[in-house]
Amino acid sequence: MTEISRRVFLASSTATVLSACSVARDAPQKREVIAGADTDDAKNKADFSLIEVTSDSLASFAKWPVTDPRPAQRWPGRGGGLTGQRIAPGDTLSLRVWTTEEASLLTRTGERYADIPNLSVSQSGHITLPYAGEIHVAGLRVDSARVRVEERMSDIIPSAQVQLDAAIGRRNSVDMVDGVRAPGTFPMEERNLTLLNLVSAAGGLEGSPANPQVMITRGSTVYRMPYEAVLQSPALDVALTGGDRVVIMDDERTFTALGAAGSQKVIAFDAEELSALRAVSLIGGIADNRADPRGLLILRRYPESAVGQPGGPKKAKVVFSLDLTRADSLFAADQFLLQDGDVVLATQANSPTIQRILGLFGSLLGAGRVASNL
């Protein structure tokens, strides 16, 4: 075979490859996703809006509503807790009544004391004693309650002296429900019990939760705060109140990574504020040989109730576009915060198929050179 015929053969072979080659795509291209995007609401009836994220455009949507499944973030004040154990409804008291009398209403001849065990403090805060009737003890410290009981008992046994022990009930304890190594019910004894005291008593956090959240249920009110914020600010390490229920749980917020990225999966937020730039890091970056760095798209759906409101989105569905090849967009991406349910789509560049074909063409040329030397 002559050199000319050899080149003709290679050219025809390459043409055949170019016409027949079909390379599987891993992600859509940016132009396909944003086709028909509504960039001018007055003239276009598309059902989604396209916004280029730049330093200048950030302010235009900074006050749009946040999609967050978690309870509103609020926190109890520094008050509450105990400076000493106080008797509460649900506690159980046990009395021992001493007397110097030979016989009394509570003792037989020769006995010097009478035990009155397991007196439950009623919801109204009272205990009921034989012959003495109801005595209000809720809210009193143990010593004060003992004095009050002794005063009432002296009406029927003049020489009475009272010993009083209290077993802590539900309202003098807190429940550590989940998120720690040893959940359970913890009594509030002769000290203030703060949130971090409770976590420590329960063995510390279980595992390595992503951006753990603390939830305190107090009556009908639910308080929430990032656990990291409590660790960083002593003022947030509040004293607990009897009956509190504490749960430490993972951040419920997630985003979905798709397209020409390092991973395609649902990813949990690992910080209270997650920027688009950090999200790119969490997904393993964008694929060097496939992704379009000018076409990182973030798809978000706002509630219909927010559409058309002053300062709100004009469409419920919004596509935010970031160009990672420009410094301005990179700075903007570091300020653009993801929301729960966002889709981060790394679109595919126009060039991968061509690059692969050219690589194949180069291989054929290389094979041709080898053949010419034979």
mmCIF file of C-alpha atoms in Angstrom:
data_model
loop_
_atom_site.group_PDB
_atom_site.id
_atom_site.type_symbol
_atom_site.label_atom_id
_atom_site.label_comp_id
_atom_site.label_asym_id
_atom_site.label_seq_id
_atom_site.Cartn_x
_atom_site.Cartn_y
_atom_site.Cartn_z
ATOM 1 C CA MET A 1 0.000 0.000 0.000
ATOM 2 C CA THR A 2 1.409 3.405 -1.048
ATOM 3 C CA GLU A 3 1.636 6.364 1.344
ATOM 4 C CA ILE A 4 -1.139 8.177 -0.556
ATOM 5 C CA SER A 5 -3.487 5.216 -0.446
ATOM 6 C CA ARG A 6 -2.683 4.744 3.216
ATOM 7 C CA ARG A 7 -3.704 8.345 3.985
ATOM 8 C CA VAL A 8 -6.863 7.985 1.940
ATOM 9 C CA PHE A 9 -7.708 4.886 3.927
ATOM 10 C CA LEU A 10 -7.151 6.663 7.252
ATOM 11 C CA ALA A 11 -9.194 9.679 6.183
ATOM 12 C CA SER A 12 -12.101 7.549 5.030
ATOM 13 C CA SER A 13 -11.935 5.503 8.223
ATOM 14 C CA THR A 14 -11.990 8.658 10.337
ATOM 15 C CA ALA A 15 -14.939 10.031 8.390
ATOM 16 C CA THR A 16 -16.797 6.811 9.044
ATOM 17 C CA VAL A 17 -16.037 7.115 12.774
ATOM 18 C CA LEU A 18 -17.133 10.753 12.857
ATOM 19 C CA SER A 19 -20.411 9.932 11.177
ATOM 20 C CA ALA A 20 -21.212 6.815 13.171
ATOM 21 C CA CYS A 21 -19.701 7.507 16.586
ATOM 22 C CA SER A 22 -22.230 8.132 19.333
ATOM 23 C CA VAL A 23 -20.801 8.830 22.787
ATOM 24 C CA ALA A 24 -23.032 8.439 25.832
ATOM 25 C CA ARG A 25 -23.612 11.699 27.706
ATOM 26 C CA ASP A 26 -23.499 11.992 31.462
ATOM 27 C CA ALA A 27 -25.389 15.263 31.866
ATOM 28 C CA PRO A 28 -27.429 17.791 29.891
ATOM 29 C CA GLN A 29 -25.827 20.878 28.456
ATOM 30 C CA LYS A 30 -26.640 24.275 29.911
ATOM 31 C CA ARG A 31 -28.416 25.493 26.769
ATOM 32 C CA GLU A 32 -30.742 22.484 26.905
ATOM 33 C CA VAL A 33 -31.717 23.057 30.525
ATOM 34 C CA ILE A 34 -32.371 26.770 30.248
ATOM 35 C CA ALA A 35 -34.097 26.649 26.854
ATOM 36 C CA GLY A 36 -37.123 28.922 27.006
ATOM 37 C CA ALA A 37 -36.094 30.442 30.323
ATOM 38 C CA ASP A 38 -38.072 33.456 31.458
ATOM 39 C CA THR A 39 -35.558 36.284 31.662
ATOM 40 C CA ASP A 40 -38.116 38.982 30.859
ATOM 41 C CA ASP A 41 -41.397 38.280 32.616
ATOM 42 C CA ALA A 42 -43.244 40.928 30.676
ATOM 43 C CA LYS A 43 -42.657 39.174 27.338
ATOM 44 C CA ASN A 44 -42.091 35.533 28.125
ATOM 45 C CA LYS A 45 -44.578 33.010 29.485
ATOM 46 C CA ALA A 46 -42.056 30.357 30.565
ATOM 47 C CA ASP A 47 -42.836 28.654 33.863
ATOM 48 C CA PHE A 48 -39.380 29.245 35.352
ATOM 49 C CA SER A 49 -36.988 32.143 35.718
ATOM 50 C CA LEU A 50 -33.266 32.218 34.977
ATOM 51 C CA ILE A 51 -30.993 34.359 37.128
ATOM 52 C CA GLU A 52 -27.273 34.803 36.565
ATOM 53 C CA VAL A 53 -25.593 34.867 39.983
ATOM 54 C CA THR A 54 -23.113 37.731 40.213
ATOM 55 C CA SER A 55 -22.042 40.140 42.924
ATOM 56 C CA ASP A 56 -24.488 42.675 41.499
ATOM 57 C CA SER A 57 -27.462 40.297 41.357
ATOM 58 C CA LEU A 58 -27.139 38.844 44.889
ATOM 59 C CA ALA A 59 -29.055 41.690 46.498
ATOM 60 C CA SER A 60 -32.022 41.248 44.145
ATOM 61 C CA PHE A 61 -32.994 37.883 45.652
ATOM 62 C CA ALA A 62 -31.303 38.012 49.076
ATOM 63 C CA LYS A 63 -34.629 38.591 50.858
ATOM 64 C CA TRP A 64 -36.622 35.933 49.045
ATOM 65 C CA PRO A 65 -38.204 33.358 51.390
ATOM 66 C CA VAL A 66 -36.148 30.483 52.764
ATOM 67 C CA THR A 67 -37.295 26.884 52.317
ATOM 68 C CA ASP A 68 -36.442 25.298 55.668
ATOM 69 C CA PRO A 69 -38.280 22.269 57.147
ATOM 70 C CA ARG A 70 -36.952 22.924 60.640
ATOM 71 C CA PRO A 71 -38.793 24.786 63.421
ATOM 72 C CA ALA A 72 -38.060 28.488 63.612
ATOM 73 C CA GLN A 73 -34.816 29.189 65.404
ATOM 74 C CA ARG A 74 -35.495 30.569 68.878
ATOM 75 C CA TRP A 75 -33.993 29.878 72.254
ATOM 76 C CA PRO A 76 -35.049 30.135 75.914
ATOM 77 C CA GLY A 77 -33.634 32.889 78.086
ATOM 78 C CA ARG A 78 -31.009 32.434 80.731
ATOM 79 C CA GLY A 79 -33.645 32.066 83.460
ATOM 80 C CA GLY A 80 -35.064 28.767 84.633
ATOM 81 C CA GLY A 81 -33.245 25.876 86.125
ATOM 82 C CA LEU A 82 -32.833 25.252 89.835
ATOM 83 C CA THR A 83 -30.751 26.895 92.528
ATOM 84 C CA GLY A 84 -31.691 23.941 94.710
ATOM 85 C CA GLN A 85 -34.165 21.107 94.470
ATOM 86 C CA ARG A 86 -37.766 22.204 94.888
ATOM 87 C CA ILE A 87 -40.669 19.873 95.361
ATOM 88 C CA ALA A 88 -42.958 19.586 92.354
ATOM 89 C CA PRO A 89 -46.137 17.685 91.450
ATOM 90 C CA GLY A 90 -45.245 14.073 90.750
ATOM 91 C CA ASP A 91 -42.510 13.921 93.391
ATOM 92 C CA THR A 92 -42.810 11.294 96.108
ATOM 93 C CA LEU A 93 -42.227 12.188 99.770
ATOM 94 C CA SER A 94 -41.494 9.841 102.648
ATOM 95 C CA LEU A 95 -41.879 10.977 106.260
ATOM 96 C CA ARG A 96 -40.652 9.705 109.580
ATOM 97 C CA VAL A 97 -42.456 11.366 112.496
ATOM 98 C CA TRP A 98 -40.639 11.151 115.837
ATOM 99 C CA THR A 99 -42.327 11.672 119.201
ATOM 100 C CA THR A 100 -41.427 11.528 122.896
ATOM 101 C CA GLU A 101 -44.945 10.600 123.920
ATOM 102 C CA GLU A 102 -45.732 7.105 125.156
ATOM 103 C CA ALA A 103 -48.605 6.827 122.732
ATOM 104 C CA SER A 104 -50.016 9.048 119.997
ATOM 105 C CA LEU A 105 -52.394 8.985 117.075
ATOM 106 C CA LEU A 106 -49.588 7.611 114.887
ATOM 107 C CA THR A 107 -47.607 5.414 117.286
ATOM 108 C CA ARG A 108 -48.323 2.549 119.615
ATOM 109 C CA THR A 109 -47.122 2.300 123.203
ATOM 110 C CA GLY A 110 -43.346 2.075 123.301
ATOM 111 C CA GLU A 111 -42.849 3.268 119.721
ATOM 112 C CA ARG A 112 -40.870 6.443 119.190
ATOM 113 C CA TYR A 113 -41.582 7.086 115.512
ATOM 114 C CA ALA A 114 -44.028 6.354 112.713
ATOM 115 C CA ASP A 115 -43.150 6.027 109.025
ATOM 116 C CA ILE A 116 -45.460 7.510 106.388
ATOM 117 C CA PRO A 117 -43.941 6.449 103.040
ATOM 118 C CA ASN A 118 -44.752 7.115 99.380
ATOM 119 C CA LEU A 119 -46.770 10.301 99.622
ATOM 120 C CA SER A 120 -47.295 11.470 96.041
ATOM 121 C CA VAL A 121 -47.439 15.217 95.487
ATOM 122 C CA SER A 122 -50.702 15.904 93.679
ATOM 123 C CA GLN A 123 -51.096 18.070 90.594
ATOM 124 C CA SER A 124 -52.297 20.837 92.900
ATOM 125 C CA GLY A 125 -49.063 20.531 94.890
ATOM 126 C CA HIS A 126 -50.497 18.901 98.040
ATOM 127 C CA ILE A 127 -49.822 15.805 100.117
ATOM 128 C CA THR A 128 -52.407 14.307 102.443
ATOM 129 C CA LEU A 129 -51.430 13.228 105.973
ATOM 130 C CA PRO A 130 -53.451 11.213 108.480
ATOM 131 C CA TYR A 131 -55.281 13.528 110.896
ATOM 132 C CA ALA A 132 -53.474 16.582 109.487
ATOM 133 C CA GLY A 133 -55.231 16.713 106.121
ATOM 134 C CA GLU A 134 -53.810 18.391 103.010
ATOM 135 C CA ILE A 135 -50.538 20.303 103.146
ATOM 136 C CA HIS A 136 -49.251 22.334 100.212
ATOM 137 C CA VAL A 137 -45.572 21.590 99.555
ATOM 138 C CA ALA A 138 -44.996 22.251 95.836
ATOM 139 C CA GLY A 139 -42.395 24.909 95.175
ATOM 140 C CA LEU A 140 -40.731 24.449 98.565
ATOM 141 C CA ARG A 141 -37.236 23.195 99.139
ATOM 142 C CA VAL A 142 -37.047 19.993 101.148
ATOM 143 C CA ASP A 143 -36.062 21.777 104.378
ATOM 144 C CA SER A 144 -38.911 24.264 104.058
ATOM 145 C CA ALA A 145 -41.401 21.484 103.353
ATOM 146 C CA ARG A 146 -40.171 19.570 106.426
ATOM 147 C CA VAL A 147 -40.769 22.618 108.635
ATOM 148 C CA ARG A 148 -44.270 23.101 107.233
ATOM 149 C CA VAL A 149 -45.192 19.448 107.764
ATOM 150 C CA GLU A 150 -43.746 19.509 111.280
ATOM 151 C CA GLU A 151 -45.820 22.574 112.167
ATOM 152 C CA ARG A 152 -48.991 20.842 111.022
ATOM 153 C CA MET A 153 -48.148 17.580 112.783
ATOM 154 C CA SER A 154 -47.490 19.388 116.063
ATOM 155 C CA ASP A 155 -51.205 20.189 116.195
ATOM 156 C CA ILE A 156 -51.931 16.505 116.756
ATOM 157 C CA ILE A 157 -48.595 15.386 118.254
ATOM 158 C CA PRO A 158 -47.094 18.306 120.214
ATOM 159 C CA SER A 159 -43.623 16.744 120.444
ATOM 160 C CA ALA A 160 -43.481 15.738 116.777
ATOM 161 C CA GLN A 161 -40.229 16.063 114.878
ATOM 162 C CA VAL A 162 -40.244 15.221 111.168
ATOM 163 C CA GLN A 163 -37.695 13.757 108.792
ATOM 164 C CA LEU A 164 -38.565 14.205 105.124
ATOM 165 C CA ASP A 165 -37.038 12.612 102.032
ATOM 166 C CA ALA A 166 -38.053 13.496 98.478
ATOM 167 C CA ALA A 167 -37.812 11.251 95.413
ATOM 168 C CA ILE A 168 -37.644 13.330 92.270
ATOM 169 C CA GLY A 169 -40.542 12.959 89.865
ATOM 170 C CA ARG A 170 -41.164 13.944 86.277
ATOM 171 C CA ARG A 171 -41.285 17.682 86.879
ATOM 172 C CA ASN A 172 -37.952 17.663 88.655
ATOM 173 C CA SER A 173 -36.210 15.775 85.860
ATOM 174 C CA VAL A 174 -35.435 16.209 82.176
ATOM 175 C CA ASP A 175 -35.533 13.703 79.327
ATOM 176 C CA MET A 176 -32.542 13.307 77.021
ATOM 177 C CA VAL A 177 -34.393 11.582 74.205
ATOM 178 C CA ASP A 178 -31.957 11.000 71.339
ATOM 179 C CA GLY A 179 -28.646 11.899 69.773
ATOM 180 C CA VAL A 180 -26.425 10.892 72.715
ATOM 181 C CA ARG A 181 -24.715 7.694 73.788
ATOM 182 C CA ALA A 182 -26.893 7.145 76.876
ATOM 183 C CA PRO A 183 -30.362 8.710 76.531
ATOM 184 C CA GLY A 184 -32.687 8.614 79.505
ATOM 185 C CA THR A 185 -34.370 10.595 82.267
ATOM 186 C CA PHE A 186 -32.033 12.697 84.389
ATOM 187 C CA PRO A 187 -32.975 14.132 87.804
ATOM 188 C CA MET A 188 -32.370 17.810 88.469
ATOM 189 C CA GLU A 189 -30.598 17.662 91.790
ATOM 190 C CA GLU A 190 -29.030 20.322 94.014
ATOM 191 C CA ARG A 191 -27.543 22.300 91.148
ATOM 192 C CA ASN A 192 -28.357 24.086 87.937
ATOM 193 C CA LEU A 193 -28.492 21.606 85.075
ATOM 194 C CA THR A 194 -27.505 23.249 81.802
ATOM 195 C CA LEU A 195 -27.835 21.811 78.322
ATOM 196 C CA LEU A 196 -24.151 20.916 78.045
ATOM 197 C CA ASN A 197 -24.249 19.406 81.573
ATOM 198 C CA LEU A 198 -27.038 17.144 80.354
ATOM 199 C CA VAL A 199 -25.215 16.138 77.161
ATOM 200 C CA SER A 200 -22.131 15.301 79.212
ATOM 201 C CA ALA A 201 -24.159 13.266 81.717
ATOM 202 C CA ALA A 202 -25.684 11.355 78.790
ATOM 203 C CA GLY A 203 -22.277 10.336 77.450
ATOM 204 C CA GLY A 204 -21.804 12.984 74.774
ATOM 205 C CA LEU A 205 -23.004 13.024 71.187
ATOM 206 C CA GLU A 206 -23.502 9.729 69.416
ATOM 207 C CA GLY A 207 -21.490 9.330 66.224
ATOM 208 C CA SER A 208 -20.584 12.313 64.073
ATOM 209 C CA PRO A 209 -23.860 13.988 63.081
ATOM 210 C CA ALA A 210 -23.833 16.506 60.241
ATOM 211 C CA ASN A 211 -24.441 19.977 61.656
ATOM 212 C CA PRO A 212 -26.340 18.646 64.728
ATOM 213 C CA GLN A 213 -29.361 20.593 65.918
ATOM 214 C CA VAL A 214 -30.569 20.863 69.526
ATOM 215 C CA MET A 215 -34.321 20.860 70.102
ATOM 216 C CA ILE A 216 -35.779 21.597 73.546
ATOM 217 C CA THR A 217 -39.494 20.986 74.028
ATOM 218 C CA ARG A 218 -40.833 22.936 76.998
ATOM 219 C CA GLY A 219 -44.566 22.560 77.367
ATOM 220 C CA SER A 220 -46.012 23.370 73.958
ATOM 221 C CA THR A 221 -43.007 25.433 72.860
ATOM 222 C CA VAL A 222 -40.188 23.998 70.737
ATOM 223 C CA TYR A 223 -36.803 25.709 70.766
ATOM 224 C CA ARG A 224 -34.062 25.002 68.221
ATOM 225 C CA MET A 225 -30.417 25.977 67.952
ATOM 226 C CA PRO A 226 -27.369 24.566 66.139
ATOM 227 C CA TYR A 227 -25.308 22.572 68.631
ATOM 228 C CA GLU A 228 -22.132 24.240 67.399
ATOM 229 C CA ALA A 229 -23.584 27.637 68.325
ATOM 230 C CA VAL A 230 -24.184 26.433 71.896
ATOM 231 C CA LEU A 231 -20.592 25.206 72.115
ATOM 232 C CA GLN A 232 -19.249 28.522 70.862
ATOM 233 C CA SER A 233 -21.396 30.805 73.047
ATOM 234 C CA PRO A 234 -21.648 30.213 76.836
ATOM 235 C CA ALA A 235 -24.722 32.451 76.914
ATOM 236 C CA LEU A 236 -26.612 29.821 74.887
ATOM 237 C CA ASP A 237 -25.827 27.034 77.369
ATOM 238 C CA VAL A 238 -29.108 27.658 79.156
ATOM 239 C CA ALA A 239 -30.318 26.097 82.395
ATOM 240 C CA LEU A 240 -32.997 23.483 81.837
ATOM 241 C CA THR A 241 -36.384 23.358 83.516
ATOM 242 C CA GLY A 242 -38.059 20.291 84.981
ATOM 243 C CA GLY A 243 -40.077 18.477 82.330
ATOM 244 C CA ASP A 244 -37.899 19.609 79.411
ATOM 245 C CA ARG A 245 -37.376 17.119 76.583
ATOM 246 C CA VAL A 246 -34.097 17.426 74.689
ATOM 247 C CA VAL A 247 -33.289 15.894 71.299
ATOM 248 C CA ILE A 248 -30.086 16.249 69.296
ATOM 249 C CA MET A 249 -30.584 15.384 65.660
ATOM 250 C CA ASP A 250 -28.998 15.747 62.237
ATOM 251 C CA ASP A 251 -29.774 18.806 60.182
ATOM 252 C CA GLU A 252 -32.810 17.801 58.120
ATOM 253 C CA ARG A 253 -31.812 19.911 55.128
ATOM 254 C CA THR A 254 -30.396 18.256 52.030
ATOM 255 C CA PHE A 255 -29.540 19.098 48.447
ATOM 256 C CA THR A 256 -29.237 16.841 45.406
ATOM 257 C CA ALA A 257 -26.093 16.692 43.271
ATOM 258 C CA LEU A 258 -26.577 15.718 39.617
ATOM 259 C CA GLY A 259 -24.765 15.821 36.303
ATOM 260 C CA ALA A 260 -21.060 16.022 35.528
ATOM 261 C CA ALA A 261 -19.990 16.178 39.153
ATOM 262 C CA GLY A 262 -17.764 14.123 41.409
ATOM 263 C CA SER A 263 -20.830 12.434 42.899
ATOM 264 C CA GLN A 264 -24.526 12.179 42.146
ATOM 265 C CA LYS A 265 -26.489 11.762 45.352
ATOM 266 C CA VAL A 266 -28.501 13.454 48.083
ATOM 267 C CA ILE A 267 -26.145 15.297 50.444
ATOM 268 C CA ALA A 268 -26.879 16.604 53.950
ATOM 269 C CA PHE A 269 -26.001 20.153 54.907
ATOM 270 C CA ASP A 270 -22.837 20.097 57.003
ATOM 271 C CA ALA A 271 -23.092 23.699 58.201
ATOM 272 C CA GLU A 272 -25.803 26.146 59.183
ATOM 273 C CA GLU A 273 -24.964 28.249 56.132
ATOM 274 C CA LEU A 274 -23.912 26.282 53.056
ATOM 275 C CA SER A 275 -22.632 28.308 50.116
ATOM 276 C CA ALA A 276 -22.751 27.165 46.514
ATOM 277 C CA LEU A 277 -18.962 27.113 46.476
ATOM 278 C CA ARG A 278 -18.853 24.819 49.503
ATOM 279 C CA ALA A 279 -21.518 22.621 47.916
ATOM 280 C CA VAL A 280 -19.249 22.136 44.896
ATOM 281 C CA SER A 281 -16.578 20.925 47.295
ATOM 282 C CA LEU A 282 -19.012 18.528 48.996
ATOM 283 C CA ILE A 283 -19.946 16.908 45.688
ATOM 284 C CA GLY A 284 -16.297 16.303 44.859
ATOM 285 C CA GLY A 285 -15.974 19.182 42.428
ATOM 286 C CA ILE A 286 -17.018 19.162 38.793
ATOM 287 C CA ALA A 287 -15.590 16.657 36.318
ATOM 288 C CA ASP A 288 -12.497 18.103 34.630
ATOM 289 C CA ASN A 289 -13.075 16.487 31.254
ATOM 290 C CA ARG A 290 -16.865 16.643 31.086
ATOM 291 C CA ALA A 291 -18.352 19.546 33.026
ATOM 292 C CA ASP A 292 -19.002 23.043 31.762
ATOM 293 C CA PRO A 293 -17.517 25.398 34.397
ATOM 294 C CA ARG A 294 -19.672 28.183 32.954
ATOM 295 C CA GLY A 295 -22.819 26.170 33.516
ATOM 296 C CA LEU A 296 -23.245 25.280 37.185
ATOM 297 C CA LEU A 297 -27.011 25.455 37.722
ATOM 298 C CA ILE A 298 -28.953 25.508 40.986
ATOM 299 C CA LEU A 299 -32.629 24.635 40.621
ATOM 300 C CA ARG A 300 -34.990 25.797 43.351
ATOM 301 C CA ARG A 301 -38.749 25.745 43.879
ATOM 302 C CA TYR A 302 -40.304 28.473 46.025
ATOM 303 C CA PRO A 303 -43.732 28.124 47.665
ATOM 304 C CA GLU A 304 -46.566 29.454 45.538
ATOM 305 C CA SER A 305 -47.506 31.764 48.411
ATOM 306 C CA ALA A 306 -44.238 33.668 47.860
ATOM 307 C CA VAL A 307 -44.751 34.240 44.147
ATOM 308 C CA GLY A 308 -45.627 37.802 43.233
ATOM 309 C CA GLN A 309 -45.095 39.153 46.728
ATOM 310 C CA PRO A 310 -43.174 42.453 47.000
ATOM 311 C CA GLY A 311 -39.490 41.632 46.919
ATOM 312 C CA GLY A 312 -40.216 37.968 46.158
ATOM 313 C CA PRO A 313 -39.718 35.697 43.146
ATOM 314 C CA LYS A 314 -41.860 36.160 40.046
ATOM 315 C CA LYS A 315 -41.983 32.431 39.342
ATOM 316 C CA ALA A 316 -42.071 29.500 41.761
ATOM 317 C CA LYS A 317 -39.380 27.676 39.784
ATOM 318 C CA VAL A 318 -36.052 29.461 39.523
ATOM 319 C CA VAL A 319 -32.771 28.395 37.906
ATOM 320 C CA PHE A 320 -29.687 30.156 39.249
ATOM 321 C CA SER A 321 -26.676 30.041 36.917
ATOM 322 C CA LEU A 322 -23.051 30.391 38.042
ATOM 323 C CA ASP A 323 -19.960 30.832 35.897
ATOM 324 C CA LEU A 324 -17.014 29.339 37.779
ATOM 325 C CA THR A 325 -14.490 30.745 35.312
ATOM 326 C CA ARG A 326 -14.963 34.358 36.442
ATOM 327 C CA ALA A 327 -13.652 35.827 39.690
ATOM 328 C CA ASP A 328 -16.820 37.852 40.247
ATOM 329 C CA SER A 329 -18.994 34.741 39.978
ATOM 330 C CA LEU A 330 -16.688 32.778 42.281
ATOM 331 C CA PHE A 331 -17.006 35.430 44.973
ATOM 332 C CA ALA A 332 -20.771 35.477 44.410
ATOM 333 C CA ALA A 333 -20.911 31.668 44.654
ATOM 334 C CA ASP A 334 -19.252 31.920 48.055
ATOM 335 C CA GLN A 335 -22.082 34.220 49.191
ATOM 336 C CA PHE A 336 -24.953 32.395 47.499
ATOM 337 C CA LEU A 337 -26.544 30.154 50.148
ATOM 338 C CA LEU A 338 -28.190 26.862 49.299
ATOM 339 C CA GLN A 339 -31.625 25.995 50.639
ATOM 340 C CA ASP A 340 -33.279 22.719 51.533
ATOM 341 C CA GLY A 341 -34.286 20.750 48.454
ATOM 342 C CA ASP A 342 -32.027 22.586 45.992
ATOM 343 C CA VAL A 343 -30.678 20.661 43.000
ATOM 344 C CA VAL A 344 -27.057 21.374 42.084
ATOM 345 C CA LEU A 345 -26.594 20.444 38.428
ATOM 346 C CA ALA A 346 -23.162 20.425 36.819
ATOM 347 C CA THR A 347 -23.975 20.672 33.122
ATOM 348 C CA GLN A 348 -21.898 19.002 30.446
ATOM 349 C CA ALA A 349 -19.608 21.000 28.197
ATOM 350 C CA ASN A 350 -20.010 20.989 24.428
ATOM 351 C CA SER A 351 -16.509 19.608 23.918
ATOM 352 C CA PRO A 352 -16.251 16.113 25.468
ATOM 353 C CA THR A 353 -17.558 14.260 22.433
ATOM 354 C CA ILE A 354 -15.260 16.175 20.095
ATOM 355 C CA GLN A 355 -12.307 15.628 22.417
ATOM 356 C CA ARG A 356 -12.925 11.894 22.432
ATOM 357 C CA ILE A 357 -13.265 11.731 18.653
ATOM 358 C CA LEU A 358 -10.127 13.788 18.144
ATOM 359 C CA GLY A 359 -8.350 11.485 20.538
ATOM 360 C CA LEU A 360 -9.519 8.533 18.482
ATOM 361 C CA PHE A 361 -8.435 10.314 15.303
ATOM 362 C CA GLY A 362 -4.998 10.914 16.832
ATOM 363 C CA SER A 363 -4.736 7.240 17.654
ATOM 364 C CA LEU A 364 -5.522 6.376 14.048
ATOM 365 C CA LEU A 365 -2.869 8.770 12.803
ATOM 366 C CA GLY A 366 -0.407 7.219 15.191
ATOM 367 C CA ALA A 367 -1.309 3.809 13.872
ATOM 368 C CA GLY A 368 -0.778 5.139 10.365
ATOM 369 C CA ARG A 369 2.720 6.320 11.177
ATOM 370 C CA VAL A 370 3.565 2.934 12.617
ATOM 371 C CA ALA A 371 2.214 1.243 9.499
ATOM 372 C CA SER A 372 4.268 3.496 7.237
ATOM 373 C CA ASN A 373 7.425 2.412 8.965
ATOM 374 C CA LEU A 374 6.737 -1.280 8.439
#
